[in-house]
Amino acid sequence: MHRVGVVTRSRRRRSPGDVRAELVVLANRLPVDRVVHADGSEDWRRSPGGLVSALAPVMAANRGAWIGWPGDVMEECEIFEHDGITLVPIGISQQEYEEYYEGFSNATLWPLYHDLVAKPEFHREWWDAYVAVNRRFAETAAEVAAEGATVWVQDYQLQLVPSLLRELRSDLRIGFFLHIPFPPAELFSQLPWRRELLEGLLGADLVGFQLSGAAQNFIRLVRQRVGHKTHRDTVYLPDGRTVVAKAFPISIDTAQFEKLAASPGVQARAKQIRDDLGNPRRIFLGIDRLDYTKGIYARMRAFSELIHDGHFSVEEATFVQVASPSRERVDQYRKLRDETDRLVGHINGDLGRIGRPAISYLNASFPQSEMAALFVACDIMVVTPFRDGMNLVAKEYVACRLHEDGALVLSEFAGAAEELRQAFLVNPYDINGMKAQMLAAYRADPKDLGRRMRAMRRTVAENDVANWANAFLTELTTPRPAHDKHLRPVKRA
Ligand code: G6P
């Protein structure tokens, strides 16, 4: 088991009760990564990602606290400050890591919520660990939150927190946002603990989803499985409380990506990447966590068949695929890694030339500046998940195309497809259809690409992650009338 000493600014060890935060965010992970310096000292760096950058200013202004797991398996870790936010670490044991994180979160809920792309496993001990860890998060939030504070719970790992927290602190405004898809009733109903999860979420005042279809799935399930009255986006609970479920499509820090893309370092790096790849006519790009929902395997096959069929040569087009390692000890992920390694090996063995592989496959994570350089360098971004809550990489690519050029090939099963309608949309299960759209993007007229990219850039400029966070928090904190038992809204005194 790994333990790290944590940098603290206060002398006395702070307890959660000392924090008294007006805004509390709970997420499985803290928004910082541990860095170990050459001299062995340790420090924390803010993790890349829109959520924390959107919330940082509002948290700093509202005595904000973020409760989460620091990312190493550890049981003890002190509260500390970082960038004006109080960070409250939740320790989890090795066994909880296996059962709550790898197990129930990522081998039960993750595949179940992503259309059963892989088969979910149901184990009663995993559920018990999920309940125990959710309870720990809720108890910590109950101590950390000031009277009447706003609490915002994030994602599928913490779906029981809203109701567990409400039992402890009925004075709080509680919001929940699900970053991944929420499945239709027919799939969700497989879950042995379906009612408990729905009741967990109903502890919130506002339940946010990426798409309105997901919110409708939730409302329908609440009616069917819990038996509450519902009308449109509202659930009416027997005690007079209401819960609203609606869509808040998440986005990125658009201005920050634009700035990064325009910076001389990123521009120079982008040019170097093109040179290193031999300046082909077109560079295709994929950037994903190595996850079976992302459709990397089918995408590689589609690209290789385009070369094989003679539409272009490896001198004319190449594919850069970044697949960052993820959840590596979970069986399905291990299998995927092996299969993808084998396929890329085959494709490069069959089609590559000296110094000209068909696919440059990078099984690694890169800093945001390197990602931006790839977005600037590459002509055709290929995002083809079988199911994806949103897919922020698609939006990041668009934000980085400062010259309004480049093509986005996008799965219609990514949440982003509801907004980025001008992409080359594909069904990732249809390899021929995917080949046709990749080829259309390869051959597209620059005027057509410009028209598409301009429209998509407008969308991501107008809807950035700060708008998303504001919209959610405004809705959460705006007082709502209670209702009487006959569904007639009544005014609060
Ligand atoms: C998805 C989930 C996040 C999760 C991330 C990385 O985007 O919605 O909640 O943090 O994947 O996965 P990991 O298991 O490494 O946290």
GROMACS .gro file of C-alpha atoms and ligand atoms in nm, residues 27-29 69 101 106 110 114 154-157 178-180 210 289 291 294 325-327 333 388, ligand 1:
model
   40
   27ALA     CA    1  -1.597   1.357  -0.719
   28ASN     CA    2  -1.429   1.020  -0.716
   29ARG     CA    3  -1.096   1.192  -0.781
   69TRP     CA    4  -0.987   1.024  -0.365
  101TYR     CA    5  -1.351   0.141  -0.804
  106ASN     CA    6  -1.589   0.021  -1.365
  110TRP     CA    7  -1.948   0.155  -1.665
  114HIS     CA    8  -2.254   0.232  -2.200
  154GLN     CA    9  -2.020   1.427  -0.968
  155ASP     CA   10  -2.060   1.109  -1.167
  156TYR     CA   11  -2.149   0.740  -1.152
  157GLN     CA   12  -1.907   0.644  -0.875
  178LEU     CA   13  -2.379   1.228  -1.441
  179HIS     CA   14  -2.089   1.264  -1.687
  180ILE     CA   15  -2.157   0.935  -1.865
  210GLN     CA   16  -2.549   1.522  -2.070
  289ARG     CA   17  -0.845   0.663  -2.302
  291ASP     CA   18  -1.141   0.198  -2.327
  294LYS     CA   19  -1.417   0.425  -2.766
  325PRO     CA   20  -0.364   0.371  -2.031
  326SER     CA   21  -0.672   0.340  -1.812
  327ARG     CA   22  -0.807   0.099  -1.546
  333TYR     CA   23  -0.926  -0.336  -2.039
  388ASP     CA   24  -1.994   0.822  -2.498
  494G6P     C1   25  -1.471   0.926  -1.741
  494G6P     C2   26  -1.555   0.940  -1.615
  494G6P     C3   27  -1.479   1.013  -1.506
  494G6P     C4   28  -1.344   0.947  -1.486
  494G6P     C5   29  -1.266   0.943  -1.617
  494G6P     C6   30  -1.129   0.875  -1.603
  494G6P     O1   31  -1.456   1.049  -1.804
  494G6P     O2   32  -1.676   1.006  -1.644
  494G6P     O3   33  -1.553   1.009  -1.385
  494G6P     O4   34  -1.270   1.016  -1.387
  494G6P     O5   35  -1.342   0.872  -1.711
  494G6P     O6   36  -1.140   0.749  -1.547
  494G6P     P1   37  -1.071   0.706  -1.409
  494G6P     O7   38  -1.130   0.573  -1.376
  494G6P     O8   39  -0.925   0.701  -1.439
  494G6P     O9   40  -1.103   0.812  -1.307
   0.00000   0.00000   0.00000
